[in-house]
Each structure stands twice: as structure tokens, then as C-alpha cells.
PDB file of C-alpha atoms and ligand atoms in Angstrom:
ATOM      1  CA  MET A 109     -77.738  15.141 -11.396  1.00 41.00           C
ATOM      2  CA  ALA A 110     -76.805  13.411  -8.053  1.00 46.00           C
ATOM      3  CA  ARG A 111     -73.574  14.683  -6.552  1.00 52.00           C
ATOM      4  CA  ARG A 112     -70.885  12.021  -6.716  1.00 56.00           C
ATOM      5  CA  VAL A 113     -69.759  10.975  -3.286  1.00 61.00           C
ATOM      6  CA  THR A 114     -66.006  10.752  -3.473  1.00 61.00           C
ATOM      7  CA  GLN A 115     -63.699   9.293  -0.826  1.00 59.00           C
ATOM      8  CA  ASP A 116     -62.559  12.813  -0.075  1.00 81.00           C
ATOM      9  CA  THR A 117     -66.200  13.680   0.615  1.00 88.00           C
ATOM     10  CA  TYR A 118     -66.256  11.020   3.441  1.00 91.00           C
ATOM     11  CA  PHE A 119     -63.018  12.469   4.883  1.00 90.00           C
ATOM     12  CA  LYS A 120     -64.423  15.980   4.931  1.00 92.00           C
ATOM     13  CA  ARG A 121     -67.752  14.796   6.238  1.00 93.00           C
ATOM     14  CA  ALA A 122     -66.082  12.901   9.034  1.00 94.00           C
ATOM     15  CA  LYS A 123     -64.348  16.083  10.145  1.00 93.00           C
ATOM     16  CA  GLU A 124     -67.549  18.085  10.066  1.00 95.00           C
ATOM     17  CA  ASP A 125     -69.537  15.425  11.926  1.00 95.00           C
ATOM     18  CA  GLY A 126     -66.891  15.069  14.594  1.00 96.00           C
ATOM     19  CA  TYR A 127     -65.894  11.485  13.796  1.00 97.00           C
ATOM     20  CA  LEU A 128     -62.364  10.340  14.469  1.00 96.00           C
ATOM     21  CA  ALA A 129     -62.067   8.602  11.026  1.00 95.00           C
ATOM     22  CA  ARG A 130     -63.939   8.296   7.680  1.00 94.00           C
ATOM     23  CA  SER A 131     -64.489   4.674   8.462  1.00 96.00           C
ATOM     24  CA  ALA A 132     -67.428   5.835  10.629  1.00 97.00           C
ATOM     25  CA  TYR A 133     -69.520   5.778   7.444  1.00 97.00           C
ATOM     26  CA  LYS A 134     -68.692   2.217   6.611  1.00 97.00           C
ATOM     27  CA  LEU A 135     -70.287   1.125   9.915  1.00 98.00           C
ATOM     28  CA  LYS A 136     -73.290   3.500   9.345  1.00 98.00           C
ATOM     29  CA  GLN A 137     -73.776   1.991   5.894  1.00 97.00           C
ATOM     30  CA  LEU A 138     -73.485  -1.571   7.187  1.00 98.00           C
ATOM     31  CA  HIS A 139     -75.979  -0.878   9.955  1.00 98.00           C
ATOM     32  CA  ASP A 140     -78.366   0.879   7.551  1.00 98.00           C
ATOM     33  CA  ARG A 141     -78.452  -2.166   5.349  1.00 97.00           C
ATOM     34  CA  PHE A 142     -78.237  -4.971   7.859  1.00 97.00           C
ATOM     35  CA  ASP A 143     -79.438  -3.521  11.218  1.00 97.00           C
ATOM     36  CA  LEU A 144     -76.220  -4.689  12.936  1.00 98.00           C
ATOM     37  CA  VAL A 145     -76.134  -2.766  16.102  1.00 98.00           C
ATOM     38  CA  PRO A 146     -79.273  -3.076  18.382  1.00 98.00           C
ATOM     39  CA  LYS A 147     -80.512  -0.214  20.476  1.00 98.00           C
ATOM     40  CA  GLY A 148     -79.603  -0.722  24.199  1.00 98.00           C
ATOM     41  CA  GLY A 149     -77.312  -3.657  23.120  1.00 98.00           C
ATOM     42  CA  ARG A 150     -73.920  -4.807  24.357  1.00 98.00           C
ATOM     43  CA  VAL A 151     -71.403  -4.422  21.564  1.00 98.00           C
ATOM     44  CA  LEU A 152     -67.801  -5.551  21.181  1.00 98.00           C
ATOM     45  CA  ASP A 153     -65.676  -3.602  18.699  1.00 98.00           C
ATOM     46  CA  LEU A 154     -62.483  -5.384  17.697  1.00 98.00           C
ATOM     47  CA  GLY A 155     -59.704  -3.346  16.118  1.00 98.00           C
ATOM     48  CA  CYS A 156     -61.437  -0.101  17.389  1.00 98.00           C
ATOM     49  CA  ALA A 157     -58.625   2.540  17.170  1.00 98.00           C
ATOM     50  CA  PRO A 158     -58.854   5.481  16.625  1.00 97.00           C
ATOM     51  CA  GLY A 159     -62.511   5.020  17.668  1.00 98.00           C
ATOM     52  CA  SER A 160     -64.970   6.194  14.927  1.00 98.00           C
ATOM     53  CA  TRP A 161     -66.912   2.802  15.041  1.00 98.00           C
ATOM     54  CA  MET A 162     -67.125   3.254  18.731  1.00 98.00           C
ATOM     55  CA  GLN A 163     -68.611   6.692  18.175  1.00 98.00           C
ATOM     56  CA  VAL A 164     -71.185   5.400  15.721  1.00 98.00           C
ATOM     57  CA  GLY A 165     -71.837   2.306  17.843  1.00 98.00           C
ATOM     58  CA  ALA A 166     -72.511   4.455  20.868  1.00 98.00           C
ATOM     59  CA  GLU A 167     -75.021   6.529  18.839  1.00 98.00           C
ATOM     60  CA  LEU A 168     -76.789   3.443  17.765  1.00 98.00           C
ATOM     61  CA  ILE A 169     -76.995   1.679  21.124  1.00 98.00           C
ATOM     62  CA  GLY A 170     -77.957   4.846  22.945  1.00 98.00           C
ATOM     63  CA  LYS A 171     -77.374   5.659  26.596  1.00 97.00           C
ATOM     64  CA  SER A 172     -78.563   2.335  27.881  1.00 98.00           C
ATOM     65  CA  GLY A 173     -76.133   0.274  25.716  1.00 98.00           C
ATOM     66  CA  ILE A 174     -72.592  -0.709  26.518  1.00 98.00           C
ATOM     67  CA  ILE A 175     -69.718  -0.829  24.075  1.00 98.00           C
ATOM     68  CA  VAL A 176     -66.294  -2.329  24.574  1.00 98.00           C
ATOM     69  CA  GLY A 177     -63.368  -1.502  22.151  1.00 98.00           C
ATOM     70  CA  VAL A 178     -60.208  -3.599  21.752  1.00 98.00           C
ATOM     71  CA  ASP A 179     -57.061  -2.505  19.877  1.00 98.00           C
ATOM     72  CA  LEU A 180     -53.288  -2.951  19.980  1.00 98.00           C
ATOM     73  CA  ARG A 181     -53.138   0.858  20.082  1.00 97.00           C
ATOM     74  CA  PRO A 182     -54.572   3.063  22.863  1.00 97.00           C
ATOM     75  CA  VAL A 183     -57.762   4.823  22.266  1.00 97.00           C
ATOM     76  CA  ASP A 184     -58.779   8.196  23.664  1.00 95.00           C
ATOM     77  CA  LEU A 185     -62.462   9.162  23.378  1.00 95.00           C
ATOM     78  CA  LYS A 186     -65.577  10.275  25.185  1.00 95.00           C
ATOM     79  CA  LEU A 187     -68.997   8.679  24.664  1.00 97.00           C
ATOM     80  CA  ASP A 188     -72.395   9.199  25.981  1.00 95.00           C
ATOM     81  CA  CYS A 189     -72.834   5.646  27.115  1.00 97.00           C
ATOM     82  CA  GLU A 190     -70.980   3.126  29.223  1.00 98.00           C
ATOM     83  CA  PHE A 191     -67.811   2.182  27.441  1.00 98.00           C
ATOM     84  CA  HIS A 192     -64.600   0.329  28.080  1.00 98.00           C
ATOM     85  CA  THR A 193     -61.403   0.229  26.022  1.00 98.00           C
ATOM     86  CA  ILE A 194     -58.810  -2.652  26.254  1.00 98.00           C
ATOM     87  CA  GLU A 195     -55.332  -2.356  24.814  1.00 98.00           C
ATOM     88  CA  ALA A 196     -54.717  -5.933  23.685  1.00 98.00           C
ATOM     89  CA  ASP A 197     -54.197  -8.365  20.837  1.00 98.00           C
ATOM     90  CA  ILE A 198     -57.561  -9.907  19.757  1.00 98.00           C
ATOM     91  CA  ASN A 199     -55.753 -13.245  19.816  1.00 98.00           C
ATOM     92  CA  ASP A 200     -55.116 -12.902  23.586  1.00 98.00           C
ATOM     93  CA  LEU A 201     -58.566 -11.999  24.872  1.00 98.00           C
ATOM     94  CA  ASP A 202     -60.332 -13.904  27.656  1.00 98.00           C
ATOM     95  CA  PRO A 203     -64.048 -14.201  26.534  1.00 97.00           C
ATOM     96  CA  GLU A 204     -65.239 -14.882  30.083  1.00 97.00           C
ATOM     97  CA  GLN A 205     -63.647 -11.570  31.292  1.00 98.00           C
ATOM     98  CA  LEU A 206     -65.109  -9.662  28.473  1.00 98.00           C
ATOM     99  CA  LYS A 207     -68.714 -10.982  29.288  1.00 98.00           C
ATOM    100  CA  GLU A 208     -68.132 -10.291  32.946  1.00 98.00           C
ATOM    101  CA  LEU A 209     -67.181  -6.737  32.200  1.00 98.00           C
ATOM    102  CA  VAL A 210     -70.546  -5.980  30.619  1.00 98.00           C
ATOM    103  CA  GLY A 211     -72.712  -8.344  32.663  1.00 97.00           C
ATOM    104  CA  GLY A 212     -73.475 -10.995  29.998  1.00 97.00           C
ATOM    105  CA  PRO A 213     -73.007 -12.029  26.428  1.00 98.00           C
ATOM    106  CA  PHE A 214     -72.758  -9.506  23.555  1.00 98.00           C
ATOM    107  CA  ASP A 215     -75.534  -8.756  21.121  1.00 98.00           C
ATOM    108  CA  ALA A 216     -73.098  -7.769  18.349  1.00 98.00           C
ATOM    109  CA  VAL A 217     -69.387  -8.264  17.620  1.00 98.00           C
ATOM    110  CA  LEU A 218     -67.937  -5.735  15.120  1.00 98.00           C
ATOM    111  CA  SER A 219     -64.445  -6.044  13.614  1.00 98.00           C
ATOM    112  CA  ASP A 220     -62.651  -3.554  11.476  1.00 98.00           C
ATOM    113  CA  VAL A 221     -59.416  -5.247  12.254  1.00 98.00           C
ATOM    114  CA  ALA A 222     -56.827  -4.970   9.435  1.00 95.00           C
ATOM    115  CA  PRO A 223     -53.254  -6.155   9.122  1.00 95.00           C
ATOM    116  CA  ASN A 224     -50.482  -3.753   8.213  1.00 93.00           C
ATOM    117  CA  THR A 225     -50.490  -3.924   4.372  1.00 90.00           C
ATOM    118  CA  THR A 226     -47.298  -4.848   2.527  1.00 91.00           C
ATOM    119  CA  GLY A 227     -48.697  -5.720  -0.903  1.00 88.00           C
ATOM    120  CA  HIS A 228     -47.787  -9.406  -0.365  1.00 91.00           C
ATOM    121  CA  GLY A 229     -50.091 -11.882   1.525  1.00 94.00           C
ATOM    122  CA  ASP A 230     -52.284  -9.108   2.967  1.00 94.00           C
ATOM    123  CA  ASP A 231     -55.417 -11.102   2.150  1.00 95.00           C
ATOM    124  CA  LEU A 232     -53.904 -14.183   3.982  1.00 96.00           C
ATOM    125  CA  ARG A 233     -53.128 -12.056   7.092  1.00 97.00           C
ATOM    126  CA  SER A 234     -56.601 -10.604   6.910  1.00 97.00           C
ATOM    127  CA  ALA A 235     -58.167 -14.079   6.772  1.00 98.00           C
ATOM    128  CA  HIS A 236     -56.010 -15.163   9.728  1.00 98.00           C
ATOM    129  CA  LEU A 237     -57.265 -12.176  11.709  1.00 98.00           C
ATOM    130  CA  CYS A 238     -60.861 -12.988  10.696  1.00 98.00           C
ATOM    131  CA  ARG A 239     -60.516 -16.524  12.220  1.00 98.00           C
ATOM    132  CA  ALA A 240     -59.391 -14.956  15.475  1.00 98.00           C
ATOM    133  CA  VAL A 241     -62.474 -12.618  15.295  1.00 98.00           C
ATOM    134  CA  LEU A 242     -64.766 -15.647  14.645  1.00 98.00           C
ATOM    135  CA  LYS A 243     -63.235 -17.374  17.682  1.00 97.00           C
ATOM    136  CA  VAL A 244     -63.956 -14.390  19.941  1.00 98.00           C
ATOM    137  CA  ALA A 245     -67.435 -14.123  18.472  1.00 98.00           C
ATOM    138  CA  GLU A 246     -68.356 -17.655  19.139  1.00 96.00           C
ATOM    139  CA  HIS A 247     -67.339 -17.479  22.766  1.00 96.00           C
ATOM    140  CA  THR A 248     -68.857 -13.990  23.512  1.00 98.00           C
ATOM    141  CA  LEU A 249     -72.027 -13.652  21.436  1.00 98.00           C
ATOM    142  CA  ARG A 250     -75.517 -14.561  22.697  1.00 97.00           C
ATOM    143  CA  PRO A 251     -77.510 -17.036  20.477  1.00 97.00           C
ATOM    144  CA  GLY A 252     -79.151 -14.858  17.813  1.00 98.00           C
ATOM    145  CA  GLY A 253     -76.247 -12.352  17.904  1.00 98.00           C
ATOM    146  CA  ARG A 254     -74.818 -10.499  14.983  1.00 98.00           C
ATOM    147  CA  LEU A 255     -71.382  -9.962  13.464  1.00 98.00           C
ATOM    148  CA  GLY A 256     -69.885  -7.432  11.112  1.00 98.00           C
ATOM    149  CA  MET A 257     -66.271  -8.168  10.050  1.00 98.00           C
ATOM    150  CA  LYS A 258     -63.815  -6.710   7.646  1.00 98.00           C
ATOM    151  CA  ILE A 259     -61.953  -9.049   5.346  1.00 98.00           C
ATOM    152  CA  PHE A 260     -59.565  -8.506   2.348  1.00 96.00           C
ATOM    153  CA  ASP A 261     -60.863 -10.347  -0.665  1.00 95.00           C
ATOM    154  CA  GLY A 262     -58.405 -13.051  -1.761  1.00 94.00           C
ATOM    155  CA  ALA A 263     -57.425 -16.614  -1.697  1.00 93.00           C
ATOM    156  CA  GLU A 264     -59.081 -17.548   1.664  1.00 96.00           C
ATOM    157  CA  PHE A 265     -62.183 -15.335   1.397  1.00 97.00           C
ATOM    158  CA  GLN A 266     -64.579 -18.105   0.399  1.00 97.00           C
ATOM    159  CA  ASP A 267     -63.273 -20.330   3.155  1.00 98.00           C
ATOM    160  CA  VAL A 268     -63.739 -17.663   5.820  1.00 98.00           C
ATOM    161  CA  LEU A 269     -67.262 -17.069   4.494  1.00 98.00           C
ATOM    162  CA  ASN A 270     -68.018 -20.787   4.784  1.00 97.00           C
ATOM    163  CA  GLU A 271     -66.586 -20.908   8.301  1.00 96.00           C
ATOM    164  CA  THR A 272     -68.860 -18.010   9.194  1.00 97.00           C
ATOM    165  CA  ARG A 273     -71.818 -19.958   7.814  1.00 96.00           C
ATOM    166  CA  ILE A 274     -71.118 -22.690  10.241  1.00 95.00           C
ATOM    167  CA  LEU A 275     -71.644 -20.231  13.165  1.00 96.00           C
ATOM    168  CA  PHE A 276     -74.460 -18.076  11.826  1.00 97.00           C
ATOM    169  CA  GLN A 277     -77.761 -18.740  10.017  1.00 97.00           C
ATOM    170  CA  GLN A 278     -77.562 -15.775   7.618  1.00 98.00           C
ATOM    171  CA  VAL A 279     -74.245 -14.632   6.115  1.00 98.00           C
ATOM    172  CA  LYS A 280     -73.577 -12.157   3.302  1.00 97.00           C
ATOM    173  CA  SER A 281     -70.677 -10.132   2.076  1.00 97.00           C
ATOM    174  CA  TYR A 282     -71.074  -6.462   1.358  1.00 96.00           C
ATOM    175  CA  LYS A 283     -68.790  -3.602   0.256  1.00 95.00           C
ATOM    176  CA  PRO A 284     -70.162  -0.271   1.565  1.00 94.00           C
ATOM    177  CA  ASP A 285     -69.993   2.783  -0.589  1.00 91.00           C
ATOM    178  CA  ALA A 286     -67.612   4.418   1.978  1.00 91.00           C
ATOM    179  CA  THR A 287     -64.992   1.762   1.194  1.00 88.00           C
ATOM    180  CA  ARG A 288     -62.407   3.012  -1.269  1.00 78.00           C
ATOM    181  CA  ASN A 289     -63.250   1.614  -4.794  1.00 73.00           C
ATOM    182  CA  MET A 290     -59.754   0.237  -5.455  1.00 74.00           C
ATOM    183  CA  SER A 291     -59.564  -1.385  -1.954  1.00 81.00           C
ATOM    184  CA  ARG A 292     -59.800  -5.171  -1.597  1.00 90.00           C
ATOM    185  CA  GLU A 293     -61.529  -4.752   1.703  1.00 94.00           C
ATOM    186  CA  THR A 294     -65.034  -5.984   2.108  1.00 96.00           C
ATOM    187  CA  TYR A 295     -67.264  -7.004   4.951  1.00 98.00           C
ATOM    188  CA  ILE A 296     -68.882 -10.214   6.002  1.00 98.00           C
ATOM    189  CA  VAL A 297     -72.154  -9.542   7.809  1.00 98.00           C
ATOM    190  CA  ALA A 298     -73.771 -12.391   9.720  1.00 98.00           C
ATOM    191  CA  ARG A 299     -76.957 -12.628  11.745  1.00 98.00           C
ATOM    192  CA  ASN A 300     -78.556 -15.312  14.037  1.00 98.00           C
ATOM    193  CA  PHE A 301     -75.588 -16.753  15.823  1.00 98.00           C
ATOM    194  CA  ARG A 302     -76.395 -20.502  16.231  1.00 95.00           C
ATOM    195  CA  GLY A 303     -74.891 -20.614  19.703  1.00 92.00           C
ATOM    196  CA  ALA A 304     -72.688 -23.568  18.639  1.00 67.00           C
ATOM    197  CA  ARG A 305     -69.126 -23.656  19.761  1.00 65.00           C
ATOM    198  CA  LEU A 306     -66.613 -25.187  17.360  1.00 66.00           C
ATOM    199  CA  THR A 307     -63.398 -24.325  19.307  1.00 66.00           C
ATOM    200  CA  PRO A 308     -62.555 -25.031  22.909  1.00 64.00           C
TER     201      PRO A 308
HETATM  202  C1  SAM B 439     -58.800   0.216  10.109  1.00 66.96           C
HETATM  203  S1  SAM B 439     -58.306   0.348  11.747  1.00 66.96           S
HETATM  204  C2  SAM B 439     -59.864   0.421  12.642  1.00 66.96           C
HETATM  205  C3  SAM B 439     -60.585   1.719  12.587  1.00 66.96           C
HETATM  206  C4  SAM B 439     -61.728   1.859  13.552  1.00 66.96           C
HETATM  207  N1  SAM B 439     -62.804   0.917  13.153  1.00 66.96           N
HETATM  208  C5  SAM B 439     -62.315   3.209  13.524  1.00 66.96           C
HETATM  209  O1  SAM B 439     -63.347   3.412  12.919  1.00 66.96           O
HETATM  210  O2  SAM B 439     -61.794   4.084  14.204  1.00 66.96           O
HETATM  211  C6  SAM B 439     -57.751  -1.247  12.053  1.00 66.96           C
HETATM  212  C7  SAM B 439     -57.254  -1.484  13.440  1.00 66.96           C
HETATM  213  O3  SAM B 439     -56.997  -2.916  13.716  1.00 66.96           O
HETATM  214  C8  SAM B 439     -56.003  -2.930  14.703  1.00 66.96           C
HETATM  215  N2  SAM B 439     -55.425  -4.259  14.816  1.00 66.96           N
HETATM  216  C9  SAM B 439     -54.761  -4.912  13.874  1.00 66.96           C
HETATM  217  N3  SAM B 439     -54.348  -6.126  14.317  1.00 66.96           N
HETATM  218  C10 SAM B 439     -54.841  -6.230  15.586  1.00 66.96           C
HETATM  219  C11 SAM B 439     -54.849  -7.276  16.560  1.00 66.96           C
HETATM  220  N4  SAM B 439     -54.176  -8.425  16.391  1.00 66.96           N
HETATM  221  N5  SAM B 439     -55.415  -7.044  17.771  1.00 66.96           N
HETATM  222  C12 SAM B 439     -56.027  -5.890  17.982  1.00 66.96           C
HETATM  223  N6  SAM B 439     -56.177  -4.903  17.081  1.00 66.96           N
HETATM  224  C13 SAM B 439     -55.562  -5.038  15.878  1.00 66.96           C
HETATM  225  C14 SAM B 439     -55.024  -1.842  14.306  1.00 66.96           C
HETATM  226  O4  SAM B 439     -54.260  -1.484  15.447  1.00 66.96           O
HETATM  227  C15 SAM B 439     -55.957  -0.763  13.839  1.00 66.96           C
HETATM  228  O5  SAM B 439     -56.118   0.220  14.749  1.00 66.96           O
END
């Protein structure tokens, strides 16, 4: 009988594998299914602290890739590729500066950004953050680029999915196994950025 993979298993596995958080396996599972992070690519990781997605992202892009992480909180990590961390609110980013930092537009934007949960209106705060992520993505991605973005399922989920479809040719939602079963969090995965700009 196959061994049941519990949430505790991911926590233990992260410790054994040297990842800073169990969420590392969410990105691994998203990538395994949707090929989100291209080898040698430029990757922008929004809401990156403590840094396990940056660790996984760095493994996937390899030594020739570049990864930039942004979070309200400071991040302390070492990676085998070029990387930059920026302590900032994703609402305050300057897309041109981000692209200048890595020498061109990004191949993939990742977002594990989550609001502080209070039990009231968490889904609405998550949707609001997703719109900020979409705005950053539309101004930093190359045409054909990819997006993986966390969202809490709720009242505005379908609207955010539709807004993502305006920007990308292929859009799906997916809940990786490493996401806690009871959690409302899920991911929107989008490929083939159309290159269109909807916001100034
Ligand atoms: C679930 S954690 C990310 C975990 C990370 N992917 C990892 O694997 O280590 C969500 C992060 O979103 C960040 N965050 C929330 N709102 C933000 C905002 N407006 N701007 C930047 N970061 C934000 C939080 O500080 C938190 O570190």
C-alpha cells in the first residue's frame, strides 16, 4: 500500500532536504505539472520569504539563471546562481528597475504572496494581492512568459481567473498535494503571456 503523504511528512522532508519551508514542495509540484520555471531563465519570486521557493527556483534555473525575490520581510539565504532580494511591498515595485537589474524581461513570475489571515475577508485580501501580482507580471514578463500565483478560493476567485485569461493564453487553477487539505489556498498557473498591457 502506498505510504500516505501527510503534511507533517512535507515538514520533515523540508528539514531533511535543507529547504527553509515546506512550501518548497508546492513549487516543485507546480513545476513538475506545468513546467513553470525554465532552465537558464530570469525568474521573479513575489512574497519570497523565508526563501524556499527561491531555493527551488535556483535549482530549476541552474547556474546560468537569475532569480529576484521580493518580500516585506528580509530574506537571508545563499544560492548557487545570481540572485537578488528586495525588501519591499509588491504594490510599490518599479517594473523598469526590476528588468534593469536582470538585464531584460522575466521568463517567469512566481507569487506565493499571502495576506495575514484573520478568518474574515482573507479571500478578498488575497484577490487584491493577486491583482497587484498581475500588474507586476504584465509589466515585467516577456511575451510567452509564465506565471504561478497563489490565491485563496472565495468570492473573487473566478474574477481573478478571468482577469488572468486576458493576459495569458493558457490559464488553469491547481491545488498541489503539498497544500494543506483544509486550506483555501490554490494556485493559478498561466502560460504564454500575450504581451498586452492593460494598465498604465
Ligand atoms: C507563504 S509566505 C511565502 C513563502 C515562500 N514562498 C517560501 O517558500 O519561502 C507569504 C509571504 O508573502 C509576503 N507578503 C504578503 N504581502 C506582501 C506584500 N504586499 N508585498 C510583499 N510581500 C508580501 C509575506 O511577508 C510572506 O513572507
